[in-house]
Coordinates of C-alpha atoms and ligand atoms in Angstrom, one line a residue:
X1471 CA 0.0 0.0 0.0
X1472 CA 2.5 2.5 -1.2
X1473 CA 5.2 1.0 1.0
X1474 CA 8.2 -1.0 -0.2
X1475 CA 7.5 -4.5 1.0
X1476 CA 10.2 -6.7 2.5
X1477 CA 11.7 -9.0 0.1
X1478 CA 10.9 -12.5 1.3
X1479 CA 10.1 -15.7 -0.5
X1480 CA 10.8 -16.7 -4.1
X1481 CA 13.1 -14.7 -6.4
X1482 CA 13.7 -14.7 -10.1
X1483 CA 17.3 -14.6 -11.4
X1484 CA 17.9 -12.1 -14.2
X1485 CA 20.3 -12.9 -16.9
X1486 CA 21.6 -10.4 -19.4
X1487 CA 21.6 -11.1 -23.2
X1488 CA 25.2 -10.0 -22.9
X1489 CA 27.3 -13.2 -22.6
X1490 CA 30.5 -13.9 -20.8
X1491 CA 33.0 -16.7 -21.4
X1492 CA 32.8 -19.4 -18.8
X1493 CA 34.4 -22.8 -18.5
X1494 CA 31.1 -24.2 -20.1
X1495 CA 31.4 -21.7 -23.0
X1496 CA 29.6 -18.4 -23.7
X1497 CA 26.8 -17.8 -21.2
X1498 CA 24.3 -15.0 -20.4
X1499 CA 25.7 -13.0 -17.5
X1500 CA 23.6 -13.0 -14.3
X1501 CA 22.9 -9.4 -13.4
X1502 CA 20.5 -9.5 -10.5
X1503 CA 17.3 -10.9 -9.2
X1504 CA 13.8 -9.7 -8.2
X1505 CA 11.1 -10.9 -5.8
X1506 CA 8.3 -12.9 -7.3
X1507 CA 5.0 -11.6 -5.8
X1508 CA 2.6 -14.2 -4.8
X1509 CA -1.0 -14.1 -5.9
X1510 CA -2.0 -12.9 -2.4
X1511 CA 0.5 -10.0 -2.5
X1512 CA -0.7 -9.0 -5.9
X1513 CA -4.3 -9.0 -4.8
X1514 CA -3.3 -6.8 -1.8
X1515 CA -1.6 -4.4 -4.2
X1516 CA -4.8 -4.4 -6.2
X1517 CA -6.8 -3.6 -3.1
X1518 CA -4.4 -0.8 -2.3
X1519 CA -5.2 0.7 -5.7
X1520 CA -8.9 0.2 -5.3
X1521 CA -8.8 1.8 -1.8
X1522 CA -6.7 4.8 -3.1
X1523 CA -9.3 5.4 -5.8
X1524 CA -12.1 4.9 -3.3
X1525 CA -14.8 5.0 -5.9
X1526 CA -13.6 8.4 -7.2
X1527 CA -13.5 9.9 -3.7
X1528 CA -9.8 9.3 -2.9
X1529 CA -7.2 12.0 -2.4
X1530 CA -5.7 11.4 -5.9
X1531 CA -8.8 11.3 -8.1
X1532 CA -10.2 14.4 -6.3
X1533 CA -6.9 16.3 -6.3
X1534 CA -6.7 19.4 -8.5
X1535 CA -5.0 19.1 -11.8
X1536 CA -2.3 21.6 -10.7
X1537 CA -1.4 19.5 -7.7
X1538 CA -1.4 16.2 -9.7
X1539 CA 1.0 17.9 -12.1
X1540 CA 3.2 19.0 -9.2
X1541 CA 3.4 15.4 -8.0
X1542 CA 4.4 14.1 -11.5
X1543 CA 7.0 16.9 -11.8
X1544 CA 8.4 15.9 -8.4
X1545 CA 8.6 12.3 -9.6
X1546 CA 10.3 13.3 -12.8
X1547 CA 13.0 15.3 -10.9
X1548 CA 13.7 12.2 -8.9
X1549 CA 13.7 10.0 -12.0
X1550 CA 16.3 12.3 -13.6
X1551 CA 18.5 11.7 -10.5
X1552 CA 18.5 8.0 -11.4
X1553 CA 19.2 8.5 -15.1
X1554 CA 22.6 6.9 -15.1
X1555 CA 21.5 3.8 -13.2
X1556 CA 18.3 3.3 -15.3
X1557 CA 20.1 3.8 -18.6
X1558 CA 22.7 1.2 -17.7
X1559 CA 20.1 -1.2 -16.6
X1560 CA 18.2 -0.8 -19.9
X1561 CA 21.4 -1.7 -21.7
X1562 CA 22.2 -4.7 -19.5
X1563 CA 18.7 -6.1 -19.3
X1564 CA 17.7 -5.9 -22.9
X1565 CA 20.9 -5.4 -24.8
X1566 CA 19.9 -2.0 -26.2
X1567 CA 22.9 0.1 -27.2
X1568 CA 24.0 2.6 -24.7
X1569 CA 23.3 5.5 -27.1
X1570 CA 19.7 4.1 -27.7
X1571 CA 19.2 3.5 -24.0
X1572 CA 20.0 7.2 -23.3
X1573 CA 17.6 8.1 -26.1
X1574 CA 14.9 6.0 -24.5
X1575 CA 15.3 7.7 -21.2
X1576 CA 15.4 11.2 -22.7
X1577 CA 12.4 10.5 -24.9
X1578 CA 10.5 9.3 -21.8
X1579 CA 11.3 12.5 -19.9
X1580 CA 10.3 14.6 -22.9
X1581 CA 7.0 12.6 -23.1
X1582 CA 6.2 13.4 -19.5
X1583 CA 6.8 17.1 -19.9
X1584 CA 4.7 17.1 -23.2
X1585 CA 2.0 15.3 -21.3
X1586 CA 2.0 17.9 -18.5
X1587 CA 1.7 20.7 -21.1
X1588 CA -1.1 18.9 -22.9
X1589 CA -3.0 18.4 -19.6
X1590 CA -2.6 22.2 -18.8
X1591 CA -4.3 22.9 -22.2
X1592 CA -7.1 20.4 -21.4
X1593 CA -7.6 21.9 -18.0
X1594 CA -7.8 25.4 -19.4
X1595 CA -10.6 24.2 -21.6
X1596 CA -12.4 22.5 -18.6
X1597 CA -12.5 25.8 -16.8
X1598 CA -14.6 27.4 -19.6
X1599 CA -18.3 27.5 -19.4
X1600 CA -20.6 27.1 -22.3
X1601 CA -24.2 28.0 -22.4
X1602 CA -26.6 26.1 -24.7
X1603 CA -30.4 26.0 -24.6
X1604 CA -30.7 27.2 -21.1
X1605 CA -27.9 25.0 -19.7
X1606 CA -24.6 26.3 -18.4
X1607 CA -22.2 23.5 -19.1
X1608 CA -18.7 22.7 -17.9
X1609 CA -16.9 19.8 -19.6
X1610 CA -14.3 18.1 -17.5
X1611 CA -12.0 15.1 -17.9
X1612 CA -12.5 12.6 -15.1
X1613 CA -10.5 9.5 -14.2
X1614 CA -11.8 5.9 -14.9
X1615 CA -10.6 4.0 -11.8
X1616 CA -8.0 1.3 -11.4
X1617 CA -5.6 0.8 -14.4
X1618 CA -3.6 -2.4 -14.8
X1619 CA -0.5 -1.3 -16.8
X1620 CA 1.9 -3.6 -18.6
X1621 CA 4.7 -2.6 -20.9
X1622 CA 6.9 -4.4 -23.4
X1623 CA 10.6 -5.5 -23.2
X1624 CA 11.7 -3.6 -26.2
X1625 CA 10.9 -0.2 -24.7
X1626 CA 10.7 -1.2 -21.1
X1627 CA 10.8 2.4 -19.8
X1628 CA 9.4 4.5 -22.6
X1629 CA 6.5 2.5 -23.9
X1630 CA 5.5 1.6 -20.3
X1631 CA 5.5 5.3 -19.4
X1632 CA 3.5 6.4 -22.4
X1633 CA 0.5 4.7 -20.8
X1634 CA 1.5 4.8 -17.1
X1635 CA 2.0 8.5 -16.9
X1636 CA -1.1 9.6 -18.7
X1637 CA -3.2 7.1 -16.8
X1638 CA -1.7 8.4 -13.5
X1639 CA -1.9 12.1 -14.2
X1640 CA -5.6 11.9 -15.1
X1641 CA -6.3 10.7 -11.6
X1642 CA -6.5 7.0 -11.9
X1643 CA -4.7 4.6 -9.5
X1644 CA -2.4 2.0 -10.8
X1645 CA -1.2 -1.5 -10.7
X1646 CA 2.0 -1.7 -12.7
X1647 CA 3.7 -4.9 -13.7
X1648 CA 7.1 -4.3 -15.4
X1649 CA 8.0 -6.6 -18.4
X1650 CA 10.0 -9.8 -17.7
X1651 CA 13.0 -8.5 -19.6
X1652 CA 13.1 -4.9 -18.2
X1653 CA 12.2 -5.4 -14.5
X1654 CA 15.4 -4.4 -12.8
X1655 CA 15.5 -0.9 -14.4
X1656 CA 12.2 0.0 -12.6
X1657 CA 13.8 -0.6 -9.2
X1658 CA 15.5 2.8 -8.9
X1659 CA 12.2 4.4 -9.6
X1660 CA 10.2 2.7 -6.8
X1661 CA 11.3 5.2 -4.2
X1662 CA 10.5 8.1 -6.5
X1663 CA 7.0 6.7 -6.9
X1664 CA 6.6 6.1 -3.2
X1665 CA 7.7 9.6 -2.2
X1666 CA 5.9 11.5 -5.0
X1667 CA 2.3 10.2 -4.9
X1668 CA -0.2 9.5 -2.1
X1669 CA -0.3 6.1 -0.6
X1670 CA -1.7 3.3 -2.8
X1671 CA -1.7 5.4 -6.1
X1672 CA 1.1 3.5 -7.8
X1673 CA 1.5 -0.1 -6.9
X1674 CA 4.3 -2.0 -8.6
X1675 CA 4.2 -5.8 -8.7
X1676 CA 7.0 -8.1 -9.7
X1677 CA 6.7 -11.7 -10.8
X1678 CA 5.2 -14.1 -13.2
X1679 CA 2.5 -12.4 -15.2
X1680 CA 0.9 -15.6 -16.3
X1681 CA 0.2 -16.6 -12.6
X1682 CA -0.8 -13.3 -11.1
X1683 CA -2.4 -11.2 -13.9
X1684 CA -5.3 -13.6 -14.7
X1685 CA -6.3 -13.5 -11.1
X1686 CA -6.2 -9.7 -11.1
X1687 CA -8.5 -9.7 -14.2
X1688 CA -10.9 -12.2 -12.7
X1689 CA -11.4 -10.0 -9.6
X1690 CA -13.4 -7.6 -11.8
X1691 CA -11.7 -4.7 -10.0
X1692 CA -9.7 -3.5 -13.0
X1693 CA -11.4 -0.7 -14.9
X1694 CA -8.7 -0.3 -17.6
X1695 CA -6.3 -2.8 -19.1
X1696 CA -3.4 -1.2 -20.8
X1697 CA -0.8 -3.5 -22.4
X1698 CA 1.8 -3.1 -25.1
X1699 CA 2.4 -6.7 -26.1
X1700 CA 0.8 -9.6 -27.9
X1701 CA -2.8 -9.7 -29.2
X1702 CA -3.1 -13.3 -28.0
X1703 CA -2.3 -12.3 -24.4
X1704 CA -4.6 -9.2 -24.6
X1705 CA -7.5 -11.4 -25.8
X1706 CA -7.0 -14.0 -23.2
X1707 CA -6.8 -11.4 -20.4
X1708 CA -9.8 -9.5 -21.5
X1709 CA -11.9 -12.7 -21.6
X1710 CA -11.2 -13.2 -17.9
X1711 CA -12.8 -10.0 -16.8
X1712 CA -16.3 -10.7 -15.4
X1713 CA -17.7 -7.5 -17.0
X1714 CA -15.6 -7.4 -20.2
X1715 CA -18.0 -4.9 -21.8
X1716 CA -17.3 -2.5 -19.0
X1717 CA -13.5 -2.9 -19.3
X1718 CA -11.7 -0.2 -21.3
X1719 CA -8.6 -1.6 -23.1
X1720 CA -5.8 0.6 -24.5
X1721 CA -3.6 -1.8 -26.3
X1722 CA -0.5 -1.7 -28.6
X1723 CA -0.2 -5.1 -30.2
X1724 CA 1.4 -7.2 -33.0
X1725 CA 2.3 -5.8 -36.4
X1726 CA 3.7 -6.9 -39.7
X1727 CA 4.5 -3.6 -41.3
X1728 CA 5.4 -3.7 -45.0
X1729 CA 7.6 -1.6 -47.2
X1730 CA 6.6 -1.3 -50.8
X1731 CA 9.5 -0.4 -53.2
X1732 CA 7.8 0.6 -56.4
X1733 CA 9.6 0.5 -59.8
X1734 CA 10.3 4.3 -59.7
X1735 CA 11.7 4.4 -56.2
X1736 CA 14.9 6.1 -55.2
X1737 CA 16.7 2.8 -54.4
X1738 CA 19.4 4.3 -52.2
X1739 CA 16.8 6.0 -50.1
X1740 CA 14.6 2.9 -50.0
X1741 CA 17.5 0.8 -48.9
X1742 CA 18.7 3.2 -46.2
X1743 CA 15.2 3.6 -44.8
X1744 CA 14.5 -0.1 -45.0
X1745 CA 17.6 -1.0 -43.0
X1746 CA 16.7 1.5 -40.4
X1747 CA 13.1 0.4 -40.3
X1748 CA 13.8 -3.3 -40.3
X1749 CA 17.0 -3.6 -38.2
X1750 CA 17.0 -0.8 -35.6
X1751 CA 17.3 -2.5 -32.2
X1752 CA 17.7 -5.7 -34.2
X1753 CA 14.2 -5.5 -35.6
X1754 CA 12.6 -5.7 -32.1
X1755 CA 10.2 -2.9 -32.5
X1756 CA 6.4 -3.2 -33.1
X1757 CA 6.9 -0.5 -35.7
X1758 CA 9.7 -2.3 -37.5
X1759 CA 9.4 -3.1 -41.2
X1760 CA 8.8 -6.8 -41.2
X1761 CA 8.3 -7.6 -44.9
X1762 CA 9.6 -5.8 -48.0
X1763 CA 7.8 -5.9 -51.3
X1764 CA 10.1 -4.9 -54.2
X1765 CA 9.2 -4.5 -57.8
X1766 CA 10.6 -7.4 -59.7
X1767 CA 12.5 -5.2 -62.2
X1768 CA 14.5 -3.7 -59.3
X1769 CA 14.8 -6.8 -57.0
X1770 CA 18.4 -7.8 -57.8
X1771 CA 19.8 -4.2 -57.5
X1772 CA 17.8 -3.7 -54.3
X1773 CA 19.2 -6.9 -52.8
X1774 CA 22.7 -6.0 -53.7
X1775 CA 22.4 -2.5 -52.1
X1776 CA 20.6 -4.0 -49.1
X1777 CA 23.4 -6.5 -48.6
X1778 CA 26.0 -3.8 -48.8
X1779 CA 24.1 -1.5 -46.3
X1780 CA 23.6 -4.4 -43.8
X1781 CA 27.3 -5.3 -44.0
X1782 CA 28.2 -1.8 -42.9
X1783 CA 26.2 -2.2 -39.7
X1784 CA 28.5 -2.6 -36.7
X1785 CA 27.7 -5.4 -34.4
X1786 CA 29.1 -5.8 -30.9
X1787 CA 28.5 -5.0 -27.3
X1788 CA 25.9 -2.4 -26.5
X1789 CA 28.4 0.0 -24.9
X1790 CA 30.6 0.2 -28.0
X1791 CA 30.3 3.4 -30.0
X1792 CA 28.4 3.3 -33.3
X1793 CA 27.1 -0.3 -32.6
X1794 CA 23.8 -1.1 -34.4
X1795 CA 23.4 -4.9 -33.8
X1796 CA 23.4 -6.2 -30.3
X1797 CA 22.5 -9.4 -28.4
X1798 CA 18.8 -10.4 -28.1
X1799 CA 17.1 -10.7 -24.7
X1800 CA 14.6 -13.4 -25.5
X1801 CA 16.3 -16.8 -24.9
X1802 CA 14.2 -18.6 -27.5
X1803 CA 14.5 -16.0 -30.2
X1804 CA 17.7 -17.2 -32.0
X1805 CA 16.1 -20.7 -32.3
X1806 CA 12.8 -19.2 -33.6
X1807 CA 14.5 -17.1 -36.2
X1808 CA 16.6 -20.0 -37.4
X1809 CA 13.4 -22.0 -37.7
X1810 CA 11.8 -19.3 -39.8
X1811 CA 14.9 -19.1 -42.1
X1812 CA 15.0 -22.9 -42.5
X1813 CA 11.3 -23.0 -43.2
X1814 CA 11.8 -20.3 -46.0
X1815 CA 14.6 -22.3 -47.5
X1816 CA 12.4 -25.4 -47.7
X1817 CA 10.0 -23.4 -49.8
X1818 CA 12.7 -22.1 -52.2
X1819 CA 14.1 -19.0 -50.6
X1820 CA 17.8 -18.2 -49.9
X1821 CA 19.7 -16.1 -47.4
X1822 CA 21.2 -13.5 -49.7
X1823 CA 23.8 -11.8 -47.5
X1824 CA 27.1 -13.4 -46.2
X1825 CA 26.8 -14.7 -42.6
X1826 CA 23.0 -13.9 -42.6
X1827 CA 21.2 -15.8 -39.8
X1828 CA 24.4 -17.0 -38.1
X1829 CA 23.9 -17.4 -34.4
X1830 CA 26.3 -16.9 -31.6
X1831 CA 24.5 -17.6 -28.3
X1832 CA 22.3 -14.5 -27.9
X1833 CA 23.5 -12.8 -31.1
X1834 CA 21.9 -13.3 -34.5
X1835 CA 23.5 -11.8 -37.6
X1836 CA 20.8 -10.2 -39.8
X1837 CA 19.5 -12.3 -42.6
X1838 CA 18.0 -11.0 -45.9
X1839 CA 15.7 -13.8 -47.2
X1840 CA 14.6 -13.9 -50.8
X1841 CA 12.2 -14.7 -52.6
X1842 CA 9.6 -15.0 -49.8
X1843 CA 6.2 -16.3 -50.7
X1844 CA 2.9 -17.1 -48.9
X1845 CA 3.9 -20.6 -48.0
X1846 CA 6.5 -19.4 -45.6
X1847 CA 6.3 -18.4 -41.9
X1848 CA 8.2 -15.3 -42.7
X1849 CA 5.3 -14.2 -44.9
X1850 CA 2.8 -13.9 -42.1
X1851 CA 4.5 -14.3 -38.7
X1852 CA 5.9 -11.3 -36.9
X1853 CA 9.5 -12.3 -36.6
X1854 CA 10.4 -9.5 -34.2
X1855 CA 14.1 -9.9 -34.9
X1856 CA 16.9 -9.3 -37.4
X1857 CA 15.4 -11.0 -40.4
X1858 CA 14.3 -9.1 -43.6
X1859 CA 11.9 -11.1 -45.8
X1860 CA 11.8 -9.7 -49.3
X1861 CA 9.0 -10.5 -51.8
X1862 CA 9.2 -9.6 -55.5
X1863 CA 6.0 -8.3 -57.1
X1864 CA 4.8 -7.4 -60.6
X1865 CA 1.6 -5.5 -59.9
X1866 CA 1.0 -3.0 -57.1
X1867 CA -2.2 -4.9 -56.3
X1868 CA -0.1 -7.7 -54.8
X1869 CA 1.2 -5.7 -51.7
X1870 CA -2.2 -4.1 -51.4
X1871 CA -3.9 -7.6 -51.3
X1872 CA -1.2 -8.7 -48.8
X1873 CA -2.2 -5.9 -46.4
X1874 CA -5.9 -6.5 -46.9
X1875 CA -5.5 -10.1 -46.1
X1876 CA -3.2 -9.5 -43.1
X1877 CA -4.6 -9.8 -39.6
X1878 CA -2.3 -6.8 -38.7
X1879 CA -2.9 -3.2 -39.6
X1880 CA -0.3 -0.9 -38.1
X1881 CA 1.9 0.8 -40.8
X1882 CA 3.2 0.7 -44.3
X1883 CA 6.1 2.5 -46.1
X1884 CA 5.9 3.4 -49.8
X1885 CA 9.0 4.2 -51.7
X1886 CA 8.3 6.0 -55.0
X1887 CA 9.4 9.1 -56.8
X1888 CA 6.2 9.2 -58.8
X1889 CA 3.5 11.5 -57.3
X1890 CA 0.7 9.7 -59.2
X1891 CA 1.7 6.3 -57.9
X1892 CA 2.0 7.6 -54.4
X1893 CA -1.4 9.2 -54.4
X1894 CA -3.0 6.1 -56.0
X1895 CA -1.7 4.1 -53.0
X1896 CA -2.5 6.4 -50.1
X1897 CA -6.3 5.9 -50.1
X1898 CA -6.3 2.1 -50.4
X1899 CA -3.6 1.8 -47.8
X1900 CA -4.7 4.3 -45.2
X1901 CA -7.9 2.2 -44.9
X1902 CA -5.8 -0.9 -44.2
X1903 CA -3.3 0.5 -41.7
X1904 CA -3.1 3.4 -39.3
X1905 CA -0.1 5.2 -40.7
X1906 CA 1.2 5.4 -44.3
X1907 CA 4.8 6.6 -44.6
X1908 CA 6.0 8.1 -47.8
X1909 CA 9.7 7.6 -48.6
X1910 CA 10.5 7.0 -45.0
X1911 CA 10.6 4.1 -42.6
X1912 CA 7.8 3.0 -40.3
X1913 CA 8.0 4.4 -36.8
X1914 CA 6.0 5.7 -33.8
X1915 CA 7.4 9.1 -33.3
X1916 CA 7.2 12.1 -33.0
X1917 CA 5.1 11.1 -30.0
X1918 CA 2.7 14.0 -30.5
X1919 CA 1.3 12.0 -33.5
X1920 CA -1.5 9.5 -33.1
X1921 CA -0.2 5.9 -32.5
X1922 CA -2.7 3.1 -33.1
X1923 CA -3.4 0.3 -35.5
X1924 CA -6.3 -1.6 -37.2
X1925 CA -7.4 -5.2 -36.8
X1926 CA -5.1 -7.2 -34.3
X1927 CA -2.6 -4.3 -34.1
X1928 CA -4.1 -2.1 -31.5
X1929 CA -7.1 -0.9 -29.5
X1930 CA -7.5 2.7 -28.6
X1931 CA -5.1 5.5 -29.6
X1932 CA -2.0 6.7 -28.0
X1933 CA -0.1 10.0 -28.5
X1934 CA 0.6 12.7 -25.9
X1935 CA -3.0 14.1 -26.2
X1936 CA -4.8 10.9 -27.2
X1937 CA -3.5 9.1 -24.2
X1938 CA -4.9 11.7 -21.8
X1939 CA -8.2 11.3 -23.5
X1940 CA -8.0 7.5 -23.5
X1941 CA -7.4 7.3 -19.7
X1942 CA -10.3 9.6 -18.8
X1943 CA -14.0 10.2 -19.5
X1944 CA -15.4 13.5 -20.8
X1945 CA -17.9 14.3 -18.1
X1946 CA -20.2 17.3 -17.8
X1947 CA -21.4 19.6 -15.0
X1948 CA -24.7 21.1 -16.2
X1949 CA -26.5 23.9 -14.4
X1950 CA -29.8 25.4 -15.3
X1951 CA -29.4 28.9 -16.5
X1952 CA -32.0 30.7 -14.4
X1953 CA -31.5 34.0 -16.3
X1954 CA -32.3 32.2 -19.6
X1955 CA -35.4 30.4 -18.1
X1956 CA -36.9 33.7 -17.0
X1957 CA -37.4 34.7 -20.7
Ligands
LIG290 O1 7.8 -1.2 -30.4 C1 7.1 -0.3 -30.7 C2 7.5 1.1 -30.4 O2 6.5 1.9 -30.1 C3 8.3 1.6 -31.5 O3 8.7 2.9 -31.4 O4 9.0 3.4 -33.8 O5 9.8 5.0 -32.0 O6 10.9 2.8 -32.4 P1 9.7 3.5 -32.4

């Protein structure tokens, strides 16, 4: 209930994707451990959040917006004091390069300050009165209740906070479960949460999500589920809620974003952006380009340039300067990627680039796989790793049909120098995905832009402003205008 509980009972060992040489060969380095909350402890944390909300009468949901902002600012100052520790933990826990770990931290702090500014604007609007048909109306933004917040391993701080902070600042109380890979880095922030917010407002639980989260959902006490993760898990969790129709879900889920390289594309630009889009953080981004359609007439030239560009990427340890390719945190990922590549080979594809797909413990060298077709896993599955499936096409209808038939609907990138081709693609594609990128890679930012997806890719919309709306209700205080009614 806002207190740091004593650490007793079961613990989970944490192993870094960064390996060290041992007498038994290369092995993931042990970097710490965390307590595993029991179901009972998790339910107590849930009750603390429920009590702190107190059906909307608690100190936090009734606090003025200005005071809530002051608490979040206080938290952010304390968070900044922990920057060095948090950044190093991001790097060690998920293998993200040091430079990108710093970016993740800085982007998160910028997001918090942008959220505060956006809330001040919303609050200014709420203080206005509007008179319509004899009613004086004040429109407010009110909290929803208890939010269960879960973030992903690939942006364990940033993506978690893009839901946690807006949910919090709107007056909700929270139950927060950090991702399995990306737990330790939240430790240094526990004290900042405890000392910045009233008791029971932010409750962090550690442990096995598959044991504790279903019970939390079944309790029926969660008002909002927010999860950046897999659609399968989101569907399973939602079903457990006894009043699923009353549950609000803000979800960022799977994606299989495509790049379409048309016959009139600037190939150098298309290659550069494809490599950034497909292989930044080893392809472990929901926004990554996960399949590339290239016009058959350009395919060989495209593959040659792509191979050259990939060979220029530096791989190594996350702390090395200029490093682009780093070890993967998920233990099963190298085997899964190998399986996808072998499956593609069985159906006639080849790995185009030298050393593509080679595995060294937690490290997988990027593989360009060509030609990919609908028989292969790489055609439909979200590989979430450093593999670039390339599909040749003759007619632009082929990638459009691919996106229509896909169960995902997040983003697409079109590479073309022909304005007529671009405009003929925008309308059909913007109705399949939630973001169409022209001559640039798929990505989430800038964070002020809406971030969502169609089909299995998302539920609800995030962005600095949209998130504030998502975690609140637009409520109304309506007063009879007695002056008006005299007439
Ligand atoms: O994993 C999904 C992230 O939201 C990706 O964000 O496009 O800025 O890397 P990003």
